Short mmCIF file of C-alpha atoms in Angstrom, two decimals:
data_model
loop_
_atom_site.label_atom_id
_atom_site.label_comp_id
_atom_site.label_asym_id
_atom_site.label_seq_id
_atom_site.Cartn_x
_atom_site.Cartn_y
_atom_site.Cartn_z
CA MET A 1 168.80 -98.38 -134.34
CA THR A 2 171.28 -99.80 -131.86
CA GLU A 3 173.00 -103.12 -132.47
CA LEU A 4 173.15 -104.25 -128.85
CA GLU A 5 170.48 -106.76 -127.84
CA PRO A 6 169.04 -105.38 -124.59
CA ASP A 7 168.61 -107.50 -121.47
CA ILE A 8 165.47 -106.13 -119.79
CA GLU A 9 163.33 -107.40 -116.93
CA ARG A 10 160.26 -105.70 -115.50
CA VAL A 11 160.55 -105.19 -111.75
CA PRO A 12 157.95 -107.43 -110.06
CA GLY A 13 154.96 -105.61 -108.62
CA THR A 14 155.37 -102.66 -110.98
CA ASP A 15 154.02 -101.75 -114.40
CA ASP A 16 156.71 -99.35 -115.51
CA ILE A 17 160.07 -100.02 -113.82
CA TYR A 18 162.62 -102.11 -115.70
CA ARG A 19 165.98 -103.62 -114.81
CA VAL A 20 168.48 -103.26 -117.66
CA ASP A 21 171.82 -105.06 -117.75
CA GLY A 22 174.41 -102.26 -118.09
CA ARG A 23 177.16 -104.64 -119.36
CA LEU A 24 179.83 -103.40 -116.95
CA MET A 25 183.25 -104.02 -118.52
CA GLY A 26 181.37 -105.88 -121.25
CA GLN A 27 180.23 -108.56 -118.80
CA PRO A 28 176.64 -109.58 -118.08
CA GLU A 29 175.04 -109.35 -114.64
CA GLN A 30 177.62 -107.04 -113.07
CA LEU A 31 175.71 -103.75 -113.16
CA ALA A 32 171.99 -103.08 -113.31
CA VAL A 33 170.53 -99.80 -114.55
CA TYR A 34 166.86 -99.03 -113.97
CA VAL A 35 164.55 -97.38 -116.49
CA LEU A 36 161.28 -95.88 -115.28
CA ASP A 37 158.79 -95.66 -118.14
CA THR A 38 156.78 -92.91 -116.47
CA PRO A 39 155.30 -89.74 -118.04
CA GLU A 40 158.65 -88.10 -117.27
CA PRO A 41 160.97 -91.07 -117.95
CA ALA A 42 164.02 -91.61 -115.77
CA VAL A 43 167.21 -93.68 -115.76
CA VAL A 44 168.66 -94.61 -112.37
CA ASP A 45 172.44 -95.04 -112.60
CA THR A 46 174.23 -94.59 -115.89
CA GLY A 47 176.98 -97.18 -115.56
CA ALA A 48 180.35 -97.21 -117.25
CA ALA A 49 181.24 -94.86 -120.08
CA ASP A 50 182.53 -97.59 -122.35
CA THR A 51 179.54 -99.95 -122.42
CA THR A 52 176.46 -98.83 -120.50
CA PRO A 53 175.13 -95.98 -122.69
CA ALA A 54 174.64 -98.35 -125.63
CA ALA A 55 172.80 -100.81 -123.37
CA VAL A 56 170.54 -98.04 -122.07
CA LEU A 57 169.78 -96.71 -125.55
CA ALA A 58 168.95 -100.22 -126.73
CA ALA A 59 166.61 -100.65 -123.78
CA LEU A 60 164.89 -97.32 -124.43
CA GLU A 61 164.34 -98.37 -128.04
CA GLU A 62 162.96 -101.75 -126.99
CA LEU A 63 160.61 -100.10 -124.47
CA GLY A 64 159.42 -97.53 -127.00
CA ILE A 65 160.82 -94.54 -125.10
CA ASP A 66 162.13 -91.76 -127.33
CA ARG A 67 165.50 -90.65 -126.03
CA GLU A 68 164.39 -87.02 -126.41
CA ASP A 69 161.59 -87.73 -123.92
CA VAL A 70 163.94 -88.93 -121.17
CA ALA A 71 163.56 -86.34 -118.41
CA HIS A 72 165.93 -87.56 -115.69
CA LEU A 73 169.35 -89.20 -115.46
CA ILE A 74 170.13 -90.10 -111.83
CA PRO A 75 173.55 -91.53 -110.95
CA THR A 76 173.24 -92.67 -107.34
CA HIS A 77 176.87 -91.72 -106.64
CA VAL A 78 179.90 -90.70 -108.67
CA HIS A 79 181.87 -93.95 -108.65
CA LEU A 80 182.46 -94.45 -112.35
CA ASP A 81 180.83 -97.87 -112.55
CA HIS A 82 177.61 -96.02 -111.62
CA ALA A 83 178.13 -92.57 -113.13
CA GLY A 84 180.72 -92.82 -115.91
CA GLY A 85 178.10 -92.95 -118.65
CA THR A 86 176.24 -89.85 -117.48
CA GLY A 87 177.86 -87.33 -119.82
CA GLU A 88 177.43 -89.50 -122.89
CA LEU A 89 173.81 -90.27 -122.04
CA ALA A 90 173.17 -86.58 -121.39
CA GLY A 91 174.28 -85.99 -124.98
CA ASP A 92 172.06 -88.80 -126.26
CA CYS A 93 169.09 -87.63 -124.17
CA PRO A 94 169.23 -83.87 -124.80
CA ASN A 95 166.25 -82.92 -122.64
CA ALA A 96 167.22 -84.85 -119.53
CA THR A 97 168.26 -83.22 -116.27
CA VAL A 98 171.12 -84.91 -114.42
CA HIS A 99 170.43 -85.31 -110.70
CA CYS A 100 173.36 -86.18 -108.42
CA HIS A 101 174.25 -85.84 -104.75
CA GLU A 102 175.40 -82.36 -103.77
CA ARG A 103 178.71 -83.77 -102.50
CA GLY A 104 179.48 -85.44 -105.83
CA ILE A 105 177.92 -83.47 -108.65
CA ASP A 106 180.99 -81.28 -109.29
CA PHE A 107 182.94 -84.43 -110.22
CA LEU A 108 180.56 -84.90 -113.14
CA THR A 109 180.38 -81.29 -114.32
CA ASP A 110 183.98 -80.09 -113.82
CA PRO A 111 186.29 -81.64 -116.48
CA ASP A 112 189.37 -81.34 -114.24
CA LEU A 113 187.69 -83.06 -111.29
CA LEU A 114 186.28 -85.74 -113.59
CA GLU A 115 189.76 -86.41 -114.98
CA LYS A 116 191.17 -86.69 -111.45
CA LEU A 117 188.39 -89.11 -110.57
CA LYS A 118 189.19 -91.22 -113.63
CA GLU A 119 192.88 -91.26 -112.74
CA SER A 120 192.14 -92.34 -109.16
CA VAL A 121 190.04 -95.24 -110.47
CA GLU A 122 192.85 -96.26 -112.82
CA ARG A 123 195.32 -96.31 -109.90
CA ALA A 124 192.94 -98.29 -107.70
CA ILE A 125 192.14 -100.93 -110.32
CA GLY A 126 195.56 -100.97 -111.96
CA MET A 127 194.52 -100.61 -115.59
CA PRO A 128 193.83 -97.71 -117.94
CA GLU A 129 190.24 -96.55 -118.28
CA PRO A 130 188.56 -99.60 -116.71
CA TYR A 131 185.20 -97.84 -117.00
CA GLY A 132 185.92 -95.98 -120.21
CA ASP A 133 186.63 -92.29 -120.77
CA PRO A 134 183.70 -90.34 -119.26
CA ASP A 135 182.35 -87.14 -120.78
CA PRO A 136 181.56 -84.19 -118.48
CA VAL A 137 177.97 -83.15 -117.92
CA PRO A 138 177.11 -79.58 -118.96
CA PRO A 139 176.67 -77.68 -115.67
CA GLU A 140 173.44 -76.08 -116.84
CA ARG A 141 171.94 -79.57 -117.20
CA ALA A 142 172.83 -80.65 -113.64
CA ARG A 143 170.83 -80.46 -110.42
CA SER A 144 172.23 -81.26 -106.99
CA ILE A 145 170.12 -83.38 -104.67
CA THR A 146 170.28 -84.14 -100.98
CA ASP A 147 168.19 -85.86 -98.33
CA GLY A 148 164.49 -85.32 -99.02
CA THR A 149 164.86 -83.94 -102.55
CA THR A 150 162.07 -85.16 -104.81
CA ILE A 151 162.23 -85.89 -108.52
CA ASP A 152 158.99 -85.47 -110.48
CA LEU A 153 158.15 -88.44 -112.71
CA GLY A 154 154.88 -86.92 -113.93
CA ASP A 155 152.57 -89.35 -112.15
CA ARG A 156 154.55 -89.62 -108.89
CA THR A 157 157.82 -88.57 -107.32
CA LEU A 158 161.05 -90.27 -106.30
CA GLU A 159 162.48 -89.35 -102.91
CA ALA A 160 166.25 -89.01 -102.51
CA ILE A 161 167.68 -90.39 -99.26
CA ASP A 162 171.15 -89.32 -98.14
CA ALA A 163 173.05 -92.62 -97.84
CA PRO A 164 176.67 -92.23 -96.66
CA GLY A 165 178.79 -95.18 -95.56
CA HIS A 166 179.79 -96.65 -98.91
CA ALA A 167 180.48 -93.14 -100.20
CA PRO A 168 179.66 -89.68 -98.81
CA HIS A 169 178.20 -88.65 -102.17
CA GLN A 170 175.64 -91.47 -102.33
CA ALA A 171 171.85 -91.19 -102.47
CA CYS A 172 169.29 -93.98 -102.49
CA LEU A 173 165.94 -93.42 -104.17
CA PHE A 174 162.53 -94.49 -102.92
CA ASP A 175 159.28 -94.70 -104.86
CA PRO A 176 156.48 -94.54 -102.27
CA SER A 177 153.82 -95.47 -104.84
CA THR A 178 155.39 -98.88 -105.50
CA ASP A 179 157.50 -99.25 -102.32
CA VAL A 180 160.54 -99.84 -104.54
CA LEU A 181 163.93 -98.89 -103.11
CA PHE A 182 166.85 -98.18 -105.44
CA THR A 183 169.62 -99.20 -103.08
CA ALA A 184 172.75 -97.72 -104.72
CA ASP A 185 175.55 -99.60 -102.90
CA ALA A 186 174.11 -98.87 -99.45
CA VAL A 187 172.74 -102.41 -99.03
CA GLY A 188 175.73 -104.21 -100.50
CA MET A 189 175.60 -106.43 -103.56
CA TRP A 190 172.96 -109.05 -104.40
CA TYR A 191 174.20 -112.24 -106.06
CA ASP A 192 172.66 -115.73 -105.95
CA GLU A 193 170.13 -114.58 -103.34
CA GLU A 194 172.84 -113.53 -100.90
CA ILE A 195 174.16 -110.15 -99.78
CA TYR A 196 177.86 -109.33 -100.14
CA PRO A 197 179.73 -106.32 -98.77
CA ALA A 198 180.41 -103.15 -100.77
CA THR A 199 183.22 -101.55 -98.74
CA LEU A 200 185.66 -100.10 -101.24
CA PRO A 201 188.20 -97.45 -100.18
CA PRO A 202 188.59 -94.62 -99.51
CA ASN A 203 185.28 -93.74 -97.88
CA PHE A 204 183.83 -96.88 -96.28
CA ASP A 205 182.54 -96.19 -92.77
CA LEU A 206 180.74 -98.90 -90.82
CA GLU A 207 178.83 -96.60 -88.49
CA ASP A 208 177.56 -94.45 -91.36
CA CYS A 209 176.50 -97.60 -93.23
CA LEU A 210 174.50 -98.86 -90.26
CA ASP A 211 172.87 -95.46 -89.75
CA THR A 212 171.90 -95.43 -93.42
CA LEU A 213 170.39 -98.92 -93.17
CA GLU A 214 168.29 -97.78 -90.21
CA ARG A 215 166.91 -94.82 -92.14
CA LEU A 216 166.18 -96.96 -95.21
CA THR A 217 164.34 -99.46 -93.01
CA GLU A 218 162.04 -96.67 -91.82
CA ARG A 219 160.58 -96.48 -95.35
CA GLU A 220 159.51 -100.14 -95.13
CA PRO A 221 160.31 -100.87 -98.80
CA GLU A 222 158.96 -104.01 -100.41
CA VAL A 223 161.31 -104.47 -103.38
CA ALA A 224 165.04 -103.70 -103.51
CA CYS A 225 166.64 -102.76 -106.84
CA PHE A 226 170.38 -103.40 -106.57
CA PRO A 227 172.94 -102.04 -109.04
CA HIS A 228 175.07 -105.15 -108.36
CA PHE A 229 172.98 -107.09 -109.45
CA GLY A 230 169.27 -107.09 -109.94
CA VAL A 231 165.99 -107.19 -108.08
CA ALA A 232 165.37 -108.72 -104.66
CA PRO A 233 161.67 -109.26 -103.91
CA ASP A 234 161.97 -108.83 -100.11
CA ALA A 235 163.67 -105.52 -99.42
CA MET A 236 163.20 -105.63 -95.65
CA ALA A 237 164.91 -109.03 -95.45
CA CYS A 238 167.83 -107.62 -97.48
CA LEU A 239 168.19 -104.66 -95.14
CA GLU A 240 168.14 -106.93 -92.10
CA ARG A 241 170.60 -109.35 -93.70
CA TYR A 242 173.10 -106.60 -94.57
CA GLU A 243 172.83 -105.15 -91.08
CA GLN A 244 174.04 -108.56 -89.85
CA ARG A 245 176.53 -109.35 -92.58
CA LEU A 246 178.38 -106.06 -92.77
CA PRO A 247 179.71 -105.96 -89.16
CA ALA A 248 180.55 -109.67 -89.46
CA PHE A 249 182.65 -108.95 -92.55
CA VAL A 250 184.46 -106.11 -90.79
CA ASP A 251 185.16 -108.43 -87.85
CA ALA A 252 186.44 -111.15 -90.19
CA VAL A 253 188.84 -108.71 -91.87
CA ALA A 254 190.00 -107.38 -88.49
CA THR A 255 190.75 -110.93 -87.29
CA ALA A 256 192.66 -111.78 -90.44
CA ALA A 257 194.58 -108.49 -90.18
CA GLU A 258 196.12 -109.66 -86.91
CA THR A 259 198.51 -111.79 -88.99
CA THR A 260 198.77 -109.88 -92.29
CA ASP A 261 197.92 -106.51 -93.78
CA ASP A 262 197.93 -107.81 -97.37
CA PRO A 263 194.40 -107.37 -98.77
CA VAL A 264 194.98 -110.08 -101.39
CA GLN A 265 196.03 -112.61 -98.77
CA ILE A 266 193.12 -111.67 -96.52
CA ALA A 267 190.70 -111.89 -99.44
CA ASN A 268 191.97 -115.37 -100.25
CA GLU A 269 191.42 -116.42 -96.63
CA LEU A 270 187.86 -115.07 -96.65
CA ARG A 271 186.80 -115.95 -100.18
CA GLU A 272 184.92 -119.14 -99.37
CA GLU A 273 182.37 -117.28 -97.26
CA TRP A 274 182.66 -113.76 -98.65
CA GLY A 275 183.64 -114.41 -102.24
CA SER A 276 182.56 -111.72 -104.66
CA MET A 277 183.97 -109.82 -107.59
CA GLY A 278 186.56 -107.37 -106.30
CA LEU A 279 186.79 -108.83 -102.79
CA GLU A 280 190.38 -107.53 -102.49
CA GLY A 281 189.08 -103.98 -102.88
CA ASP A 282 186.40 -104.50 -100.25
CA VAL A 283 189.03 -105.85 -97.86
CA ALA A 284 191.24 -102.83 -98.59
CA GLY A 285 188.36 -100.50 -97.74
CA VAL A 286 187.83 -102.19 -94.39
CA LEU A 287 191.56 -102.11 -93.63
CA LEU A 288 191.62 -98.35 -94.28
CA TYR A 289 188.56 -97.88 -92.07
CA LEU A 290 190.17 -99.90 -89.27
CA SER A 291 193.41 -97.94 -89.54
CA ASP A 292 191.48 -94.70 -89.01
CA ASP A 293 189.45 -96.09 -86.14
#
């Protein structure tokens, strides 16, 4: 038995997809993990090493899913707020295969690369182990995925969609049987029924983001499952809104950068309209993108 009380919500329009609060940094409503209670159960995103595995295990228990039956662990990209809990959950779910983008999977399976990734996150955030101390994934348990890869859930498949722009190692997932799109960070962040940018350094690229949005729109999804945070019932409206909001945010940062290159100062100037957790980091990502332009 786990002691953590799970926060679970069934995704509207589905019988077997659940949003689970992953308790990022111990806080509610900062990271959503998705559990698919299918014949071959799956977990989409594994969250932070320090808090999310316990939340996932509590949710599995509440949903009546034996951890030994979990077949798939699918971090959408290797940023440690999405993938840091993968190794620990792989140990807790001994029969699960870990699926991760081909450009990122080595960072989860190679202990040296994983340590370097952890150190880079510590430098970026300015505190030790903000997302815990991640365990490596055994290489024999890992499978690389790319655009068009399918993941068998027993009664249907998930389609992986290459989704660069936020990160080159990012994949969205689409369930054609329910028209549910697992957005990773490709569609920004969803808070209070508004879309906010997800443009962290070092890999943000506006053109790649817009290309990704176009390809996601081609699937005509109905429901969008955001990691940050939760379920939006009109996926097409979210895609259209982010396509508008993202270039506007880049333009706002570029205008502010005409007088200062301090991301904290720019974030403070833009916070009223663009306020979100970690806005300084999103500004820094745009500044780096603009400097390379």
